Short mmCIF file of C-alpha atoms and ligand atoms in Angstrom, two decimals:
data_model
loop_
_atom_site.label_atom_id
_atom_site.label_comp_id
_atom_site.label_asym_id
_atom_site.label_seq_id
_atom_site.Cartn_x
_atom_site.Cartn_y
_atom_site.Cartn_z
CA MET A 1 93.49 117.31 86.27
CA THR A 2 96.84 115.95 85.08
CA HIS A 3 98.05 112.69 86.33
CA THR A 4 102.10 112.32 86.19
CA ILE A 5 103.17 108.80 86.05
CA THR A 6 106.65 106.84 86.01
CA LEU A 7 106.60 104.78 83.14
CA ILE A 8 109.26 101.85 83.12
CA PRO A 9 109.13 100.23 79.82
CA GLY A 10 111.14 97.22 81.08
CA ASP A 11 113.05 94.43 79.11
CA GLY A 12 111.99 92.06 76.15
CA ILE A 13 108.63 92.48 75.18
CA GLY A 14 108.05 95.28 77.84
CA PRO A 15 108.67 98.25 75.74
CA GLU A 16 106.33 97.31 73.03
CA VAL A 17 103.59 96.36 75.25
CA THR A 18 103.84 99.51 77.72
CA HIS A 19 103.98 101.72 74.44
CA ALA A 20 100.76 100.06 73.02
CA THR A 21 99.26 100.85 76.56
CA VAL A 22 100.25 104.38 76.58
CA ARG A 23 98.56 105.03 73.42
CA VAL A 24 95.30 103.33 74.63
CA LEU A 25 95.32 105.14 77.68
CA GLU A 26 95.98 108.47 76.02
CA ALA A 27 92.91 107.66 73.70
CA THR A 28 90.50 107.94 76.59
CA GLY A 29 91.24 111.71 76.92
CA VAL A 30 92.62 111.58 80.61
CA LYS A 31 95.51 114.03 80.98
CA LEU A 32 98.64 111.78 81.59
CA GLN A 33 102.15 112.93 81.83
CA TRP A 34 104.88 110.13 81.77
CA GLU A 35 108.04 110.44 83.61
CA LEU A 36 110.31 107.58 81.85
CA ALA A 37 112.46 105.57 84.06
CA TYR A 38 114.82 102.58 82.87
CA ALA A 39 115.31 99.76 85.24
CA GLY A 40 116.43 96.19 84.32
CA GLU A 41 119.06 95.04 81.66
CA GLY A 42 119.04 98.63 79.91
CA ALA A 43 119.62 100.48 83.12
CA GLN A 44 122.39 97.98 83.94
CA ASP A 45 123.87 99.16 80.58
CA MET A 46 123.35 102.88 81.16
CA HIS A 47 123.77 103.36 84.81
CA GLY A 48 125.85 99.96 85.97
CA THR A 49 122.75 98.86 88.21
CA PRO A 50 119.46 97.34 87.00
CA LEU A 51 117.57 99.63 89.73
CA PRO A 52 118.99 102.95 89.65
CA THR A 53 117.75 105.41 92.54
CA TYR A 54 116.36 107.82 90.26
CA VAL A 55 113.72 105.24 89.30
CA LEU A 56 112.82 104.55 92.96
CA ASP A 57 112.72 108.57 93.53
CA SER A 58 110.31 109.07 90.63
CA ILE A 59 107.95 106.69 91.91
CA ARG A 60 108.15 107.97 95.42
CA LYS A 61 107.34 111.48 94.02
CA ASN A 62 104.90 110.41 91.75
CA LYS A 63 103.32 107.72 93.98
CA VAL A 64 101.93 105.77 90.81
CA ALA A 65 103.92 104.00 88.34
CA LEU A 66 103.23 101.90 85.18
CA LYS A 67 105.69 99.22 84.47
CA GLY A 68 106.54 96.58 81.99
CA PRO A 69 108.20 93.21 82.91
CA ILE A 70 111.92 93.41 84.03
CA THR A 71 114.66 90.66 83.46
CA THR A 72 117.20 90.47 86.39
CA PRO A 73 120.44 90.72 84.61
CA VAL A 74 122.86 87.91 85.72
CA GLY A 75 125.48 88.96 88.21
CA SER A 76 123.79 92.06 88.85
CA GLY A 77 123.93 91.44 92.66
CA PHE A 78 120.07 91.24 92.69
CA ARG A 79 118.23 88.05 93.39
CA SER A 80 115.33 89.90 91.51
CA VAL A 81 114.93 93.53 90.37
CA ASN A 82 111.24 92.93 90.76
CA VAL A 83 111.64 91.75 94.60
CA ALA A 84 114.14 94.61 95.11
CA LEU A 85 111.73 97.37 93.78
CA ARG A 86 108.69 95.98 95.76
CA LYS A 87 110.87 95.93 98.88
CA ALA A 88 112.51 99.30 98.68
CA LEU A 89 108.80 100.83 98.33
CA ASP A 90 107.26 98.47 100.81
CA LEU A 91 104.67 97.35 98.30
CA TYR A 92 103.17 94.75 100.31
CA VAL A 93 100.02 93.88 98.22
CA CYS A 94 100.39 91.81 94.97
CA LEU A 95 96.72 92.32 93.56
CA ARG A 96 95.92 90.15 90.56
CA PRO A 97 92.39 89.94 89.02
CA CYS A 98 91.79 86.97 86.96
CA LYS A 99 88.54 87.41 85.14
CA SER A 100 87.15 85.50 82.18
CA TYR A 101 86.35 87.47 79.14
CA PRO A 102 83.76 85.74 76.61
CA GLY A 103 85.49 84.49 73.41
CA VAL A 104 88.88 83.39 74.85
CA PRO A 105 89.91 80.04 74.43
CA SER A 106 90.01 79.03 78.38
CA PRO A 107 89.39 75.87 80.60
CA HIS A 108 86.51 77.81 82.29
CA GLN A 109 84.16 80.54 81.80
CA ASP A 110 82.73 83.04 84.27
CA VAL A 111 85.80 83.16 86.46
CA ASP A 112 86.06 86.15 88.52
CA ILE A 113 88.86 85.60 91.12
CA VAL A 114 90.86 88.28 92.74
CA VAL A 115 94.27 86.99 94.10
CA VAL A 116 95.70 89.16 97.10
CA ARG A 117 98.98 87.92 97.70
CA GLU A 118 101.54 89.12 100.58
CA ASN A 119 104.43 90.57 98.61
CA THR A 120 107.20 91.05 101.75
CA GLU A 121 107.82 88.11 103.43
CA ASP A 122 107.45 84.36 103.39
CA LEU A 123 110.25 82.22 101.61
CA TYR A 124 110.99 85.31 99.47
CA MET A 125 112.74 86.99 102.02
CA GLY A 126 115.92 85.75 100.57
CA ILE A 127 117.13 84.27 103.94
CA GLU A 128 118.97 81.20 102.81
CA TYR A 129 122.00 79.43 104.21
CA GLU A 130 124.40 77.01 102.14
CA ARG A 131 125.79 73.72 103.55
CA GLU A 132 129.39 73.98 104.37
CA THR A 133 129.43 77.58 105.30
CA VAL A 134 129.85 78.62 108.90
CA GLU A 135 126.03 79.89 108.98
CA GLY A 136 124.92 76.71 107.29
CA GLU A 137 126.65 74.75 109.87
CA MET A 138 125.69 76.75 112.75
CA LEU A 139 122.17 76.39 111.92
CA ALA A 140 122.13 72.59 111.12
CA ARG A 141 123.72 72.25 114.56
CA PHE A 142 121.14 74.44 116.27
CA ILE A 143 118.26 72.34 114.56
CA ASN A 144 119.88 69.16 115.61
CA GLU A 145 120.41 70.45 119.26
CA SER A 146 117.03 71.78 119.48
CA GLY A 147 115.72 68.18 119.39
CA ALA A 148 114.23 68.28 115.93
CA ASP A 149 114.60 65.14 113.78
CA GLY A 150 117.68 64.77 112.20
CA VAL A 151 118.86 67.36 109.61
CA ARG A 152 121.14 65.68 106.84
CA ASP A 153 124.46 66.88 106.54
CA ASP A 154 124.15 67.80 102.58
CA SER A 155 121.23 70.17 103.58
CA ASN A 156 120.84 73.78 102.17
CA PHE A 157 118.44 76.01 104.21
CA SER A 158 115.70 78.64 102.82
CA ILE A 159 113.89 80.24 105.89
CA LYS A 160 110.12 80.93 105.83
CA VAL A 161 108.90 83.88 107.82
CA ILE A 162 105.46 84.93 108.48
CA SER A 163 104.46 87.81 111.07
CA GLU A 164 101.24 88.75 112.57
CA SER A 165 101.78 92.45 111.76
CA ALA A 166 102.50 91.74 107.78
CA THR A 167 99.67 89.19 107.90
CA ARG A 168 97.08 91.57 109.47
CA ARG A 169 97.70 94.19 106.94
CA ILE A 170 97.48 91.95 103.90
CA VAL A 171 94.35 90.39 105.17
CA LYS A 172 92.74 93.71 106.09
CA TYR A 173 93.78 95.06 102.60
CA ALA A 174 91.75 91.88 101.18
CA PHE A 175 88.66 92.83 103.25
CA ASP A 176 88.97 96.60 102.26
CA TYR A 177 89.19 95.52 98.86
CA ALA A 178 86.06 93.22 98.86
CA ARG A 179 84.07 95.86 100.57
CA ALA A 180 85.14 98.65 97.87
CA ASN A 181 84.25 96.50 95.16
CA ASN A 182 80.93 94.79 96.18
CA ARG A 183 82.83 91.33 96.70
CA LYS A 184 81.08 88.54 98.96
CA LYS A 185 83.55 86.20 100.36
CA VAL A 186 87.54 86.53 101.32
CA THR A 187 89.11 82.97 101.42
CA ALA A 188 92.32 82.64 103.42
CA VAL A 189 94.82 80.18 101.99
CA HIS A 190 97.39 78.13 104.14
CA LYS A 191 98.87 74.99 104.97
CA ALA A 192 98.40 75.24 108.71
CA ASN A 193 98.07 71.67 109.33
CA ILE A 194 101.71 71.18 108.47
CA LEU A 195 103.26 74.53 109.17
CA LYS A 196 101.66 75.32 112.45
CA TYR A 197 103.87 78.37 113.31
CA THR A 198 104.11 80.01 109.87
CA ASP A 199 100.71 79.36 108.33
CA GLY A 200 99.16 78.76 111.60
CA LEU A 201 100.06 82.28 112.55
CA PHE A 202 98.56 83.50 108.84
CA LEU A 203 95.36 81.56 109.49
CA SER A 204 94.75 82.74 113.26
CA THR A 205 95.38 86.15 112.33
CA ALA A 206 93.36 86.11 109.19
CA ALA A 207 90.44 84.66 111.42
CA LYS A 208 91.01 87.67 113.86
CA VAL A 209 90.81 90.28 111.34
CA ALA A 210 87.80 88.83 109.55
CA ARG A 211 85.82 89.56 112.84
CA ASP A 212 85.94 93.16 112.06
CA TYR A 213 84.03 92.58 108.61
CA PRO A 214 81.05 90.76 109.62
CA ASP A 215 79.33 91.97 106.15
CA ILE A 216 82.00 89.65 104.21
CA GLU A 217 81.94 86.02 104.59
CA PHE A 218 85.19 84.35 105.56
CA GLU A 219 86.47 81.04 104.76
CA SER A 220 89.73 79.11 104.97
CA VAL A 221 91.03 76.68 102.78
CA ILE A 222 94.41 74.31 102.47
CA VAL A 223 96.54 75.43 99.67
CA ASP A 224 96.34 71.78 97.77
CA SER A 225 92.76 71.72 98.10
CA LEU A 226 92.37 75.14 96.84
CA CYS A 227 94.29 73.95 93.63
CA MET A 228 91.90 71.20 93.11
CA GLN A 229 88.91 73.31 93.55
CA LEU A 230 90.30 75.97 91.26
CA VAL A 231 90.86 73.51 88.43
CA ARG A 232 87.27 71.67 88.93
CA THR A 233 85.19 74.73 90.07
CA PRO A 234 86.81 78.18 90.01
CA GLN A 235 83.46 79.88 90.15
CA ARG A 236 83.11 79.20 93.62
CA HIS A 237 86.03 81.42 94.55
CA ASP A 238 85.86 85.19 95.04
CA VAL A 239 88.80 87.16 97.01
CA LEU A 240 91.79 85.00 97.90
CA VAL A 241 94.45 86.12 100.38
CA LEU A 242 97.69 84.15 100.50
CA PRO A 243 101.23 84.15 101.81
CA ASN A 244 103.78 85.10 99.27
CA LEU A 245 104.84 81.98 97.91
CA TYR A 246 101.65 80.14 97.31
CA GLY A 247 100.34 83.43 95.78
CA ASP A 248 102.87 83.58 93.44
CA ILE A 249 101.90 80.14 92.23
CA VAL A 250 98.21 80.47 92.55
CA SER A 251 97.85 83.61 90.61
CA GLU A 252 99.50 81.78 87.53
CA LEU A 253 97.16 79.10 88.02
CA CYS A 254 94.24 81.57 88.00
CA ALA A 255 95.74 83.34 84.79
CA GLY A 256 95.79 79.88 83.14
CA LEU A 257 92.22 79.46 84.05
CA ILE A 258 91.23 82.64 82.08
CA GLY A 259 93.15 81.84 78.97
CA GLY A 260 96.84 82.70 79.94
CA LEU A 261 99.27 85.63 80.78
CA GLY A 262 98.12 87.98 78.08
CA LEU A 263 95.06 88.73 79.92
CA ALA A 264 96.34 88.62 83.64
CA PRO A 265 96.88 92.46 84.91
CA GLY A 266 98.45 93.05 88.35
CA ALA A 267 99.54 95.79 90.83
CA ASN A 268 101.92 96.18 93.52
CA ILE A 269 100.44 98.36 96.13
CA GLY A 270 101.67 99.96 99.65
CA ASP A 271 100.24 102.47 101.83
CA ASP A 272 100.54 105.56 99.50
CA ILE A 273 102.31 104.23 96.35
CA ALA A 274 101.09 101.79 93.62
CA VAL A 275 102.85 99.96 90.71
CA PHE A 276 100.87 98.51 88.02
CA GLU A 277 102.17 95.66 85.83
CA PRO A 278 101.37 92.68 84.36
CA THR A 279 101.69 88.84 85.71
CA HIS A 280 103.88 88.11 82.89
CA GLY A 281 107.57 88.36 82.18
CA SER A 282 109.67 89.92 79.65
CA ALA A 283 109.10 86.91 77.38
CA PRO A 284 112.56 87.92 75.58
CA LYS A 285 112.16 85.28 72.64
CA TYR A 286 109.35 87.53 71.29
CA ALA A 287 111.01 90.86 71.82
CA GLY A 288 110.59 93.10 69.01
CA GLN A 289 108.50 90.93 66.88
CA ASN A 290 105.25 92.73 67.22
CA LYS A 291 103.76 89.48 68.18
CA VAL A 292 102.59 89.42 71.81
CA ASN A 293 99.33 90.28 73.63
CA PRO A 294 99.51 93.86 75.09
CA MET A 295 96.21 93.46 77.05
CA ALA A 296 97.50 92.41 80.32
CA VAL A 297 99.38 95.67 80.67
CA MET A 298 96.43 97.35 79.35
CA LEU A 299 94.44 95.85 81.80
CA SER A 300 96.96 96.98 84.59
CA GLY A 301 96.42 100.43 82.82
CA VAL A 302 92.87 99.90 83.66
CA LEU A 303 93.60 99.09 87.28
CA MET A 304 95.46 102.24 87.46
CA LEU A 305 92.81 104.49 86.00
CA ARG A 306 90.76 103.06 88.76
CA HIS A 307 93.21 103.82 91.26
CA LEU A 308 93.45 107.45 90.01
CA GLY A 309 89.47 107.98 90.16
CA GLU A 310 89.37 107.87 86.53
CA LYS A 311 86.60 105.14 86.63
CA GLU A 312 84.54 106.17 83.39
CA ALA A 313 87.71 106.00 81.25
CA ALA A 314 88.77 102.70 82.97
CA ASP A 315 85.45 101.26 82.05
CA ARG A 316 85.76 102.59 78.47
CA VAL A 317 89.14 100.75 77.87
CA GLU A 318 87.92 97.37 79.58
CA ARG A 319 84.95 97.37 77.45
CA ALA A 320 86.84 97.93 74.32
CA ILE A 321 88.98 94.91 75.11
CA THR A 322 85.79 92.80 76.01
CA GLN A 323 84.67 93.72 72.42
CA VAL A 324 87.69 93.06 70.69
CA VAL A 325 88.33 90.11 72.47
CA ALA A 326 84.72 88.50 71.85
CA GLU A 327 84.90 89.59 67.98
CA GLY A 328 88.19 87.44 67.69
CA LYS A 329 89.45 89.06 64.79
CA SER A 330 92.03 91.68 65.90
CA VAL A 331 93.65 89.42 68.59
CA THR A 332 97.40 87.90 69.15
CA TYR A 333 98.01 84.40 68.63
CA ASP A 334 97.55 83.64 72.13
CA MET A 335 93.64 84.47 71.85
CA LYS A 336 93.11 82.05 69.10
CA PRO A 337 92.03 78.57 69.71
CA ASP A 338 94.83 77.39 67.34
CA ARG A 339 97.97 79.21 68.36
CA ASN A 340 99.33 78.92 64.83
CA ASP A 341 96.23 80.62 63.33
CA PRO A 342 97.71 82.69 60.53
CA THR A 343 94.75 85.49 61.00
CA ALA A 344 96.29 86.50 64.37
CA VAL A 345 97.44 90.03 64.54
CA GLY A 346 100.27 91.72 66.14
CA THR A 347 100.77 94.03 69.17
CA SER A 348 100.14 97.32 67.08
CA GLN A 349 97.17 95.96 65.19
CA VAL A 350 95.52 95.02 68.56
CA THR A 351 96.09 98.56 69.83
CA ASP A 352 94.76 100.32 66.75
CA ALA A 353 91.59 98.17 66.83
CA LEU A 354 91.14 99.11 70.38
CA ILE A 355 91.61 102.74 69.86
CA GLN A 356 88.97 102.48 67.07
CA LYS A 357 86.75 100.35 69.29
CA MET A 358 86.72 103.42 71.99
CA LYS A 359 85.62 105.73 69.35
CA GLU A 360 82.58 103.98 68.16
P1 NAD B 401 107.24 85.04 80.65
O1 NAD B 401 105.85 85.27 81.28
O2 NAD B 401 108.35 86.24 80.28
O3 NAD B 401 106.97 84.19 79.41
C1 NAD B 401 106.65 82.66 79.46
C2 NAD B 401 105.84 82.42 78.20
O4 NAD B 401 104.46 83.10 78.47
C3 NAD B 401 106.33 83.23 76.91
O5 NAD B 401 107.21 82.40 76.34
C4 NAD B 401 104.92 83.06 76.23
O6 NAD B 401 104.82 81.98 75.48
C5 NAD B 401 103.91 83.48 76.97
N1 NAD B 401 103.58 84.99 77.35
C6 NAD B 401 104.09 85.96 78.29
N2 NAD B 401 103.71 86.96 78.05
C7 NAD B 401 102.78 86.98 76.97
C8 NAD B 401 102.07 88.13 76.41
N3 NAD B 401 102.16 89.14 76.73
N4 NAD B 401 101.38 87.49 75.08
C9 NAD B 401 101.47 86.35 74.69
N5 NAD B 401 102.21 85.45 75.50
C10 NAD B 401 102.65 85.64 76.42
O7 NAD B 401 108.05 84.12 81.80
P2 NAD B 401 109.40 83.78 81.76
O8 NAD B 401 110.00 82.93 80.39
O9 NAD B 401 109.88 82.59 82.94
O10 NAD B 401 110.46 84.88 82.13
C11 NAD B 401 111.04 85.64 81.36
C12 NAD B 401 111.83 86.92 82.21
O11 NAD B 401 110.77 87.52 82.75
C13 NAD B 401 112.89 86.27 83.39
O12 NAD B 401 113.89 87.22 83.51
C14 NAD B 401 111.91 86.52 84.51
O13 NAD B 401 112.75 86.81 85.50
C15 NAD B 401 111.07 87.85 84.05
N6 NAD B 401 109.97 87.97 84.89
C16 NAD B 401 109.67 89.14 85.28
C17 NAD B 401 108.50 89.58 85.94
C18 NAD B 401 108.25 90.86 86.25
O14 NAD B 401 108.93 91.94 85.82
N7 NAD B 401 107.34 91.12 87.05
C19 NAD B 401 107.51 88.71 86.19
C20 NAD B 401 107.70 87.42 85.51
C21 NAD B 401 109.05 87.08 85.11
#
């Protein structure tokens, strides 16, 4: 069977790392047909918008996309192209597995955490009001008249929104993921002691959903306490489910625990569409230098192969990455204990080594 996949090379280092990933995925022998779609800075130049409709149409048709990081061009009218894409396709899950690979210089070994971040609401809805606008002044007046403690005249506002329905579906996803992937525990992360209505609703809804999964342990933890635990004993955590903002921050923290962004894959998933992309951004200062680590996109490709039911091929790519990282020879600068190590190789040499390893 041939899988047709929308391929978005993205900006900055995106084209290099997605090209490297296409080479590795094709070397598995799985039949993949790529439909190229341009979003981001390149698309802005070609089509006058960083998110042309044809890109969304292609993803809707194929249901699966592999995406490089995208820069949001200044003055494009988008707060973020990435957020707009997730919103347009209702990709409500941001899945970010963070797993230690032996040989990577990192603060901890044996980390195996899956971050499940809610992707559609919270402070990322973009509901913001500036002071000295009609809306900003109306809101300040409403808050002051409602009896809340004084809001200062020079305040701006960003509104945090958490709904029961969006929480239910993300927590349900976390438990279904735990069940399907033989995980033991789901931890809901919140700040309900302070944010009683928003995070309070997240927590109570999560606890309700947990009752339908008696085979999976459920616990909850306050986000600041979680950060301390992650730095000291990350091994105690398994699947974490978080509202959007905490999820964004904690997934980078977890990437740091396993040795950095070069090994942190991700996926944005909706009911019937999935877009696979690394956690890292377009790192413009390294663009075109054959320098950065392609493994985060490759591991996103591994997630994609599993999603497509190509488990054996996915295992083969992940095994090759594990071996190449453990040998520590054909790896990029970020995988070396000394980042200036002159024996670090480039993106294309890592790719050659992985393809060679898959043949052995
Ligand atoms: P970044 O992740 O692009 O880069 C931060 C630093 O991380 C780099 O300077 C580099 O040292 C390191 N790094 C990142 N990827 C690496 C790799 N593959 N190998 C080795 N080292 C790597 O973050 P940034 O500089 O904050 O963002 C740059 C642009 O990317 C911004 O325009 C931002 O909006 C965008 N961005 C896009 C996405 C996305 O498309 N999903 C995600 C994050 C940031």
